Structure formats: C-alpha cells, structure tokens
PDB file of C-alpha atoms in Angstrom:
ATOM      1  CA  UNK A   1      90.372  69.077 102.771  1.00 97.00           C
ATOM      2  CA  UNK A   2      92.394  70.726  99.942  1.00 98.00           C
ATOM      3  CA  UNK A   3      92.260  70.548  96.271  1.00 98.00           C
ATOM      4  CA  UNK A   4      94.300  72.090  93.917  1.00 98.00           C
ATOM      5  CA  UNK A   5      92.923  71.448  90.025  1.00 98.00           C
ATOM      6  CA  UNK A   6      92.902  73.019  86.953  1.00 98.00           C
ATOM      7  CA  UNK A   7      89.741  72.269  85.754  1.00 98.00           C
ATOM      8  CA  UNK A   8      86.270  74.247  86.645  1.00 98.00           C
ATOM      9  CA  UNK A   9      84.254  73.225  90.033  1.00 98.00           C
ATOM     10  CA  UNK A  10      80.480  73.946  90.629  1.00 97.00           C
ATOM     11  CA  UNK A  11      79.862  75.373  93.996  1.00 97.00           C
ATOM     12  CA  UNK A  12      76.441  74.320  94.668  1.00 97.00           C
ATOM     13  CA  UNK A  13      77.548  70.527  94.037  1.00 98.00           C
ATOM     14  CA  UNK A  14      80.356  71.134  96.358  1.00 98.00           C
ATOM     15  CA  UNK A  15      78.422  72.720  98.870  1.00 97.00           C
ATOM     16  CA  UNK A  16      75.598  69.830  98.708  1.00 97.00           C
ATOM     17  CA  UNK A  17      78.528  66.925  98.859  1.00 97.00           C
ATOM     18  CA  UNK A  18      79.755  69.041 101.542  1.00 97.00           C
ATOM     19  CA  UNK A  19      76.928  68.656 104.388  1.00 95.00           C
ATOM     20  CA  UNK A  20      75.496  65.738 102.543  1.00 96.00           C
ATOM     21  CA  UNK A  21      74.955  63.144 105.183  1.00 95.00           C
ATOM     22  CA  UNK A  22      75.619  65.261 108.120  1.00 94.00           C
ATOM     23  CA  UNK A  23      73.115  65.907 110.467  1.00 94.00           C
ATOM     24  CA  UNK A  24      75.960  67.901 113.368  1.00 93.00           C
ATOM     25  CA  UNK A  25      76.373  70.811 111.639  1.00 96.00           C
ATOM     26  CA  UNK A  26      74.515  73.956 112.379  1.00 96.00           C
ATOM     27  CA  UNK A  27      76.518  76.232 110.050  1.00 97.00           C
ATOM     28  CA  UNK A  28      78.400  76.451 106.549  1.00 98.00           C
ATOM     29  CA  UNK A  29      79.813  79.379 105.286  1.00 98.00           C
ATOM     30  CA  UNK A  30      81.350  80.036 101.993  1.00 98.00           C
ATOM     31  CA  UNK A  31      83.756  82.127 100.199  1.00 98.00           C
ATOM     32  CA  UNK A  32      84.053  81.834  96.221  1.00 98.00           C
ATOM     33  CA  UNK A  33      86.549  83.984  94.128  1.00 98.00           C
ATOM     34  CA  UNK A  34      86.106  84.481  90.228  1.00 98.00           C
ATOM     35  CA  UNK A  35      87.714  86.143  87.402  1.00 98.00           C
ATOM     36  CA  UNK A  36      86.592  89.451  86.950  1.00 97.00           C
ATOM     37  CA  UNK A  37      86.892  91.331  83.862  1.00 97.00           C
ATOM     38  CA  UNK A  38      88.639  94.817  85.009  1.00 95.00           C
ATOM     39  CA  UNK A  39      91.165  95.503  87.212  1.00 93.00           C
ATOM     40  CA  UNK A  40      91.761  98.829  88.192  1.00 88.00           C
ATOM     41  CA  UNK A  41      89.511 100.338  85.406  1.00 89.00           C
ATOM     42  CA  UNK A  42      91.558  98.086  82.866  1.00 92.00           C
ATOM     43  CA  UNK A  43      89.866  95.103  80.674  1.00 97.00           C
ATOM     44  CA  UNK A  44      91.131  91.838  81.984  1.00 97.00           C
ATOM     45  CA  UNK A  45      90.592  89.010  79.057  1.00 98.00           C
ATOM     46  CA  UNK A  46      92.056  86.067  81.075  1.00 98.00           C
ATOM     47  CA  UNK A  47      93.988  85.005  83.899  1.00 98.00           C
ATOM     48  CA  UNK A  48      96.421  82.204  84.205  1.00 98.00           C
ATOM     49  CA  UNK A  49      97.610  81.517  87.763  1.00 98.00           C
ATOM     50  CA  UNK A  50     101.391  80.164  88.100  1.00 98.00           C
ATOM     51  CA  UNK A  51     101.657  78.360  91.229  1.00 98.00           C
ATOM     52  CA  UNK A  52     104.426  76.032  93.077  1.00 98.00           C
ATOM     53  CA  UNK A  53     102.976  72.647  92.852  1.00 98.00           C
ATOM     54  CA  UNK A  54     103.884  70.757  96.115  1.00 97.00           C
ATOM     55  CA  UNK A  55     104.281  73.966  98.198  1.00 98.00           C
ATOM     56  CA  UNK A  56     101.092  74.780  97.160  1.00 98.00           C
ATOM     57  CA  UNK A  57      99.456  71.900  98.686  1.00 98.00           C
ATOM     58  CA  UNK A  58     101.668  71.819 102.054  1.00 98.00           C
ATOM     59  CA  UNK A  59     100.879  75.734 102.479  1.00 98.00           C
ATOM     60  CA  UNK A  60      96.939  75.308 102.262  1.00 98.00           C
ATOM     61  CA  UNK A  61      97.516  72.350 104.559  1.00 98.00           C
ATOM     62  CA  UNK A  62      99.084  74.241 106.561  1.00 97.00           C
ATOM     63  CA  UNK A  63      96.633  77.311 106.583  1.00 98.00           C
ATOM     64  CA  UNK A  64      93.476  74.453 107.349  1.00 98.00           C
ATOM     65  CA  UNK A  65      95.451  72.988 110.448  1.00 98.00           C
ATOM     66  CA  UNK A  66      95.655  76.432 112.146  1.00 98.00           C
ATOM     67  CA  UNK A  67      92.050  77.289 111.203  1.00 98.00           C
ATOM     68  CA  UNK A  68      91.171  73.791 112.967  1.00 98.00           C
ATOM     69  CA  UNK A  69      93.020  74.587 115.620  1.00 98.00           C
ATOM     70  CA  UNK A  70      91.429  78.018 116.188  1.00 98.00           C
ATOM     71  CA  UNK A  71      87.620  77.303 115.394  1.00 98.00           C
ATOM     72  CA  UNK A  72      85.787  74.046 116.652  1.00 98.00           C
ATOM     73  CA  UNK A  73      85.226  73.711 112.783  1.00 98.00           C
ATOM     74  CA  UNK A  74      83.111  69.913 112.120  1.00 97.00           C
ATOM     75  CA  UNK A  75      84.678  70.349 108.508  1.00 97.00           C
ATOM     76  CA  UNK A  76      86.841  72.476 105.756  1.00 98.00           C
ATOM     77  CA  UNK A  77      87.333  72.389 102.109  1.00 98.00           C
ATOM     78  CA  UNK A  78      89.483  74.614 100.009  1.00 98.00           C
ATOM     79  CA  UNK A  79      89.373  74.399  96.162  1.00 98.00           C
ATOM     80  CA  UNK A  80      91.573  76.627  94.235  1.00 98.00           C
ATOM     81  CA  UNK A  81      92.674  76.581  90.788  1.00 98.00           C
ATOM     82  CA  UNK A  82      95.827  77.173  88.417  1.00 98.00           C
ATOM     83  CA  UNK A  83      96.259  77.743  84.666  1.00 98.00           C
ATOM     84  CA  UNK A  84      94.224  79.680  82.348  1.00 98.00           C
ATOM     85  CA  UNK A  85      90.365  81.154  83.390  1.00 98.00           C
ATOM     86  CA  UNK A  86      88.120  83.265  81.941  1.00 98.00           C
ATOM     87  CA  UNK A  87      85.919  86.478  83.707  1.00 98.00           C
ATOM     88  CA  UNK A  88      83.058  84.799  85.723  1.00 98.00           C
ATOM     89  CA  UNK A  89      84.801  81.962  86.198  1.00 98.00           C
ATOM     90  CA  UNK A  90      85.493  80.983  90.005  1.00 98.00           C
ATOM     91  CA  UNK A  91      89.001  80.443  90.939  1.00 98.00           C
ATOM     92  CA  UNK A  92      88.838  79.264  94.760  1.00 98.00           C
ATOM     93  CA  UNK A  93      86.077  78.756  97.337  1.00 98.00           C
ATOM     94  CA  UNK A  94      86.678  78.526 100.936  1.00 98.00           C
ATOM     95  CA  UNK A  95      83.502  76.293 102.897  1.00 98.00           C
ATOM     96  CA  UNK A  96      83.527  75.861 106.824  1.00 98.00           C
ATOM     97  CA  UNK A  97      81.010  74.028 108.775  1.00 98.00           C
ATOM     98  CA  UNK A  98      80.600  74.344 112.422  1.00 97.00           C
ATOM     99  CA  UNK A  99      78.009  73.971 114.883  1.00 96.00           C
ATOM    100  CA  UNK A 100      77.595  77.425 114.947  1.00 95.00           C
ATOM    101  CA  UNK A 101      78.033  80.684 112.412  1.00 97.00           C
ATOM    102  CA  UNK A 102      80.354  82.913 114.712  1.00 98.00           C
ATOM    103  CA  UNK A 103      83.170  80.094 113.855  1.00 98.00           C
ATOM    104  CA  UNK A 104      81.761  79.113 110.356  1.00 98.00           C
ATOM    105  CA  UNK A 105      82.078  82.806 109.608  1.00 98.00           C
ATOM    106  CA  UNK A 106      85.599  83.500 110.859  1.00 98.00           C
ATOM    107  CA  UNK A 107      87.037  80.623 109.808  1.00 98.00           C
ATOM    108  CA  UNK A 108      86.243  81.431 105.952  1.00 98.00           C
ATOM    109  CA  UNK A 109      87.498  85.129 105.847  1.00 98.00           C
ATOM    110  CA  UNK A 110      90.762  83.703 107.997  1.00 98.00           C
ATOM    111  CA  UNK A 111      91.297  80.841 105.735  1.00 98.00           C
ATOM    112  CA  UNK A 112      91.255  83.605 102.445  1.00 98.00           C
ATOM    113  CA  UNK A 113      92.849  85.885 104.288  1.00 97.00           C
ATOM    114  CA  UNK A 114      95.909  83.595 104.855  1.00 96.00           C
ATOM    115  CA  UNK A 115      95.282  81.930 101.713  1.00 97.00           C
ATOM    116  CA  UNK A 116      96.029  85.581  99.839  1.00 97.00           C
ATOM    117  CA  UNK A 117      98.874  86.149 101.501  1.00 96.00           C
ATOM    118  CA  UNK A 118     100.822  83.055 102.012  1.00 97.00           C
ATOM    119  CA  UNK A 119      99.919  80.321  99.220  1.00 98.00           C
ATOM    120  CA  UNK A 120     102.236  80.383  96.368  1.00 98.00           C
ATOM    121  CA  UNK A 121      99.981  81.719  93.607  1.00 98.00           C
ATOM    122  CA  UNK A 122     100.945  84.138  90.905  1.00 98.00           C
ATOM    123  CA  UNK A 123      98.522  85.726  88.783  1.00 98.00           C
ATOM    124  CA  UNK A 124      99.133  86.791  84.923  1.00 98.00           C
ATOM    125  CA  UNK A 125      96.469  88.780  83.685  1.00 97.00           C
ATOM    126  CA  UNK A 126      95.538  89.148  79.327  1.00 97.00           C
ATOM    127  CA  UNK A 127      94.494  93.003  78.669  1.00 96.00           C
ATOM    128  CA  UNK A 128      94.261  94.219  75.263  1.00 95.00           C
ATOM    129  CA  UNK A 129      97.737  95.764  75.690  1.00 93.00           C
ATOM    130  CA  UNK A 130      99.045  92.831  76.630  1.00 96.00           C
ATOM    131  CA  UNK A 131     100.210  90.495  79.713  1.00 97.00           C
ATOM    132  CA  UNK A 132     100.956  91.703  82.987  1.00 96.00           C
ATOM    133  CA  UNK A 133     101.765  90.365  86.503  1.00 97.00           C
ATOM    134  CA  UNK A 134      99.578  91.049  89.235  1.00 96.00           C
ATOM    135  CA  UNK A 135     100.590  93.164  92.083  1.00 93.00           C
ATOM    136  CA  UNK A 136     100.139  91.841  96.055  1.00 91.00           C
ATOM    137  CA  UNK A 137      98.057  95.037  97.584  1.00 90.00           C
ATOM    138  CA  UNK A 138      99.102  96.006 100.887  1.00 89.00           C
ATOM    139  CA  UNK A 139      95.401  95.866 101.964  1.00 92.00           C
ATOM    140  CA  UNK A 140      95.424  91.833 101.629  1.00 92.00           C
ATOM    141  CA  UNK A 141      98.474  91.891 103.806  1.00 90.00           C
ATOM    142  CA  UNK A 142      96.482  94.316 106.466  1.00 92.00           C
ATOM    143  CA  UNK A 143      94.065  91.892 106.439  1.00 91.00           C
ATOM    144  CA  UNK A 144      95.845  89.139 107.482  1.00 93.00           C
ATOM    145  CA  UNK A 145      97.699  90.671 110.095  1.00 92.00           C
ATOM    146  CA  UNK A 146      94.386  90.918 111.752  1.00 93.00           C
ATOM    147  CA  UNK A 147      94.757  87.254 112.760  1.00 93.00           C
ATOM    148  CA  UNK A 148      98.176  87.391 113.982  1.00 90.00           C
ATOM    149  CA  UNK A 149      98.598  86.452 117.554  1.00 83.00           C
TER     150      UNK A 149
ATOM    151  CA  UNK B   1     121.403  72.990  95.493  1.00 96.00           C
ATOM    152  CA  UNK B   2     118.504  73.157  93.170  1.00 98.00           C
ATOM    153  CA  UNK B   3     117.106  77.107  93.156  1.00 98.00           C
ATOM    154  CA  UNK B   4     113.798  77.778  91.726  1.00 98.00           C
ATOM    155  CA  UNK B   5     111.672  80.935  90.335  1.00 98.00           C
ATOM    156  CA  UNK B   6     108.126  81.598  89.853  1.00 98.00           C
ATOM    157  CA  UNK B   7     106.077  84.611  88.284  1.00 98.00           C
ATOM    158  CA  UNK B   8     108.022  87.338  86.869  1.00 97.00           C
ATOM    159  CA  UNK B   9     111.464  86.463  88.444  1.00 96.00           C
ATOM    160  CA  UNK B  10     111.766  83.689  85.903  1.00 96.00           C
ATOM    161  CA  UNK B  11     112.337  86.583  83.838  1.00 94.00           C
ATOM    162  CA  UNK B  12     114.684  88.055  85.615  1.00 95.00           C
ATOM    163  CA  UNK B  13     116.871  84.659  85.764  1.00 96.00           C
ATOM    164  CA  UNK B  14     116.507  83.592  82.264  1.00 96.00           C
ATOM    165  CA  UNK B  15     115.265  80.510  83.753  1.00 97.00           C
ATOM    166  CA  UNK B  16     112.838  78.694  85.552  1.00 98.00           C
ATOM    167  CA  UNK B  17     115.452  76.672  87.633  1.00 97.00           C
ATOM    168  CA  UNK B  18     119.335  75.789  87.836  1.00 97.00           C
ATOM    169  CA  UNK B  19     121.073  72.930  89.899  1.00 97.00           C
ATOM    170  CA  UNK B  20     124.307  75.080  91.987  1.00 96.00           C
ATOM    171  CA  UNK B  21     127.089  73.799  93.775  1.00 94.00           C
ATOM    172  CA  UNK B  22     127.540  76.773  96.467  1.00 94.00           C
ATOM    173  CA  UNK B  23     130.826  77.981  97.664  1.00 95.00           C
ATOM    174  CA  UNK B  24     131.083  76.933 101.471  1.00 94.00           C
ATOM    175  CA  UNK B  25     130.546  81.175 102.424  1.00 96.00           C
ATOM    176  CA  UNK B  26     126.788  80.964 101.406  1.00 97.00           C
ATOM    177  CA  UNK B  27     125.362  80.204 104.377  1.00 98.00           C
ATOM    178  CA  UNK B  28     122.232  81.700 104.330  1.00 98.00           C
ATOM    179  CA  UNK B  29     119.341  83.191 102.279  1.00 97.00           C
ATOM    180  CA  UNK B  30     120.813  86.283 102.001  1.00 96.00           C
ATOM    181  CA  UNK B  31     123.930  84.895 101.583  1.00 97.00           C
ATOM    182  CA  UNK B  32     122.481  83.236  98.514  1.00 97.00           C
ATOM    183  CA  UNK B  33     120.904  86.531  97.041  1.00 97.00           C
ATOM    184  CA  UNK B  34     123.959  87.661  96.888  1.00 96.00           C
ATOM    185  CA  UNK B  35     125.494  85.145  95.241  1.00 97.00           C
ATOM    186  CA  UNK B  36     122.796  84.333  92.835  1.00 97.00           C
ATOM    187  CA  UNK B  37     122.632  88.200  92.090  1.00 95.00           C
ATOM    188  CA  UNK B  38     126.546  88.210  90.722  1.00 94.00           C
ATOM    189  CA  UNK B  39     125.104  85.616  87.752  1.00 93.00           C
ATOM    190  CA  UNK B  40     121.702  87.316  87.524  1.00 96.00           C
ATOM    191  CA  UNK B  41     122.097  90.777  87.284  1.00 95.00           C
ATOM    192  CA  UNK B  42     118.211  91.558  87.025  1.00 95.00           C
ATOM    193  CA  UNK B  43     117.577  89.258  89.729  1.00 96.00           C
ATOM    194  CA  UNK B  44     119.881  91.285  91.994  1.00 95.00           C
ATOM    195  CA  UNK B  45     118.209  94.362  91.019  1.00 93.00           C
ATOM    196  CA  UNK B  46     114.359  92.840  92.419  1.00 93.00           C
ATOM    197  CA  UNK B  47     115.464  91.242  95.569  1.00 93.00           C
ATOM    198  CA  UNK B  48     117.130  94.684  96.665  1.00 91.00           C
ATOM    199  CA  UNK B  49     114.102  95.836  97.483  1.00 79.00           C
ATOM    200  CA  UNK B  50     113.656  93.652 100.402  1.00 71.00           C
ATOM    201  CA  UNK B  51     109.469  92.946 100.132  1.00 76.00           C
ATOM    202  CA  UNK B  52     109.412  92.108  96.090  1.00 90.00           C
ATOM    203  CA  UNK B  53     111.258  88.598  96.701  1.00 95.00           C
ATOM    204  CA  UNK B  54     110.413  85.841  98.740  1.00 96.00           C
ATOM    205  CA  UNK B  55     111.709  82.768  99.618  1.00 97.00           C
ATOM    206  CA  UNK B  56     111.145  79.274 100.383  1.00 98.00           C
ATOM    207  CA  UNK B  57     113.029  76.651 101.805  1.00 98.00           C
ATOM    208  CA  UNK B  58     111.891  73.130 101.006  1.00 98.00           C
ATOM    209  CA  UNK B  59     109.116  74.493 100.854  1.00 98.00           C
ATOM    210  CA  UNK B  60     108.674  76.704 103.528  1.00 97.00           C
ATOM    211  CA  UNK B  61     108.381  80.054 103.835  1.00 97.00           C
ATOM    212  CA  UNK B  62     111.517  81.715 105.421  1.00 98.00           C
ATOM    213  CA  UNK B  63     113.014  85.490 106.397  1.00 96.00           C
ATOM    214  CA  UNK B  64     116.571  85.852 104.435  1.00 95.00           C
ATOM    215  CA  UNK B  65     118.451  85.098 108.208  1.00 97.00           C
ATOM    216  CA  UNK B  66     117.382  81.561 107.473  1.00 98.00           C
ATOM    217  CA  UNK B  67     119.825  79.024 107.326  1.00 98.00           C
ATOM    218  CA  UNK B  68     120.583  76.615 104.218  1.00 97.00           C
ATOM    219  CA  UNK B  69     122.482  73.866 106.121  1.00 95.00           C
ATOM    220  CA  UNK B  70     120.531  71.017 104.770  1.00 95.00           C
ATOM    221  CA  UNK B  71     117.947  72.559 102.069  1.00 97.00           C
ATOM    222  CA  UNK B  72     117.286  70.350  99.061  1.00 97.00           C
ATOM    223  CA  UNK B  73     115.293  73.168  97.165  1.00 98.00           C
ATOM    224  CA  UNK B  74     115.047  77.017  97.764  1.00 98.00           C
ATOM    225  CA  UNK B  75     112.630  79.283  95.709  1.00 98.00           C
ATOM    226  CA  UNK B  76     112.337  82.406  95.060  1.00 98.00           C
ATOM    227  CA  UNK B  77     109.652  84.700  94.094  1.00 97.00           C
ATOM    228  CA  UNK B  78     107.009  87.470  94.125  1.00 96.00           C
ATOM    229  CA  UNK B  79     104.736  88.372  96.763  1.00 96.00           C
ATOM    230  CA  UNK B  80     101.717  85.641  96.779  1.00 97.00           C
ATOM    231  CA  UNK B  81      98.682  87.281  94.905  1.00 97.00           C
ATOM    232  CA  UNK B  82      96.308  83.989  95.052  1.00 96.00           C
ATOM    233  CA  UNK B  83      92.552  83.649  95.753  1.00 94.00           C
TER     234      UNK B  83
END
C-alpha cells in the first residue's frame, strides 16, 4: 500500500496496524527516513519536499508491483511525505513482511533504493544562508543499479 | 500540450506550467527541449547538460527519443532526490 500525506505518521502505530491480525508472517522489516539537521557540515533548519502529485502515487505503485513481483512479500506499505518538516522528523518509511527475513530485508533497501531514484520528489532545504535545492548523489543512483536486471 | 516544471526548473521557466500548441516538427522529447529552450532561455541552458533534466510523459518516466504522439502532459525536472 502507498500513502502520500503531508501530515506526521508514528512508526510504531504503523508497524503494530501493520502485522496486527496476522498470524503468516515470519518477518517485517523497516526503513524510516527523517530530517536531519546538517547536510554536508551545513545547518539544515527545514525541509519542504516539492513533489508531482499523481505521478507520485503511480511511480510508488509502480516501484511496490516490481518488489511483489520479485520477493514472495505477504505485505508492503510505503508512507512518504511532502511540504514543510522539521530535523527529527521522519519523512518516509518503507515496511515489508514476508515469511522470511532474506525477502523482508531486500525488499525494504530495493523499495528505497528505487524510491530515491525514481519517485518525483524534490527537496528544498532552510540554512541560515538561505534556501537551496538538494542535489541527487551519484551514490543513490549506484545503488539502485544494483537491482537492475 | 500542457508542459509542466518542478523544483528549481520552475525557475528557470518563469513558471510552474504553460498550455502549447506545438508546431507539427516537434515530435519528440528532444524535439520539445528544443523548442521550449527558444522561449526559455535558462531552461535551455539546464537541459544541455543531458542528466540535470528529466522528463515525464503522462506521467511516465521517458529517455528524450520518446515520442509525443498522443501525450496529454509532459514534465520536466530535476533529478529525483526523495526518501
């Protein structure tokens, strides 16, 4: 499942809704992103995140369907956020459930990996000298070439 | 056509989006780079470096050999830096 909000989410009540009910799966492993407040030695005061509502949505489905596909995952949810967020706040988590952790496991770093390279999201940092666009690193696109096949 | 920017390109363009009727020559994304680039001077000037702009079709991620026979919306923007 995918949700795209503005608005704060608590990871352990997601994570208990998640299995809550289940008795199948053997695994869940998670992934959660937050603000931090440098970036590259610089103080970061905020983030807003810019993203391409509608694209957005149909990219992260499309990033869940090919984990599915890959991983006999039982379930999948991906929570990630736009507009403005503070350091320590989380901006996305990533939980998989499977019957075991090999798939659990590689299905979360996957799913970010893709996530960071292909869904429309723009981040706009606040540092004391002002705004500034963030840059894509070359390392998050090395990383997801390790899943190409 | 409706053409659409995100992140810093906006400021490049001046403008978030703009409805075009294209001449019948712009057949593809690169096509339409070129084209948009002649009103947008500073948008020209990002997308010659081939990695800095992307592109969407209805959605869709596509390589500037695309096609636009039949797209409702294209995008443009900067590489994704989500998550």
């Amino acid at each position: 499942m995918i949700r795209v909000q503005a608005g704060l989410f608590d990871v352990g009540a997601e994570l208990a809704r998640f299995t809550a009910g289940r008795t199948d799966i053997g695994a869940v492993a998670s992934f959660t992103g937050l603000v931090r407040d440098r970036h590259n030695g610089e103080a970061v005061t905020a983030m807003t995140l810019e993203h391409y509502p509608g694209m957005t949505e149909a990219e992260l489905e499309r990033i869940e369907a090919e984990a599915r596909a890959r991983w006999p995952l039982d379930d999948c949810l991906v929570i990630h956020r736009y507009g403005r967020m503070l350091p320590g706040e989380p901006i996305v988590l990533v939980l998989t459930a499977s019957a075991h952790r090999a798939a659990a496991f590689e299905a979360c770093a996957f799913l970010m990996d893709w996530l960071k390279t292909k869904a429309p999201f723009w981040k706009l940092e606040e540092t004391p000298e002002g705004e500034r666009w963030v840059e894509a690193r070359a390392s998050d696109d090395e990383a997801a070439t390790r899943w190409e096949r | 056509m409706r053409v659409r920017y995100f992140a810093w390109l906006k400021q490049r363009t001046g403008c978030a989006e703009e409805e075009l009727d294209l001449p019948a020559e712009v057949l593809t994304v690169a096509d339409l780079i070129g084209h948009l680039g002649a009103r947008h001077p500073r948008f020209a000037e990002a997308a010659a470096g081939r990695g800095v702009v992307r592109c969407a079709i209805d959605q869709q991620h596509v390589e500037r050999e695309a096609p636009l026979a039949g797209a409702r919306e294209v995008a443009f923007f900067p590489p994704v830096t989500g998550g």
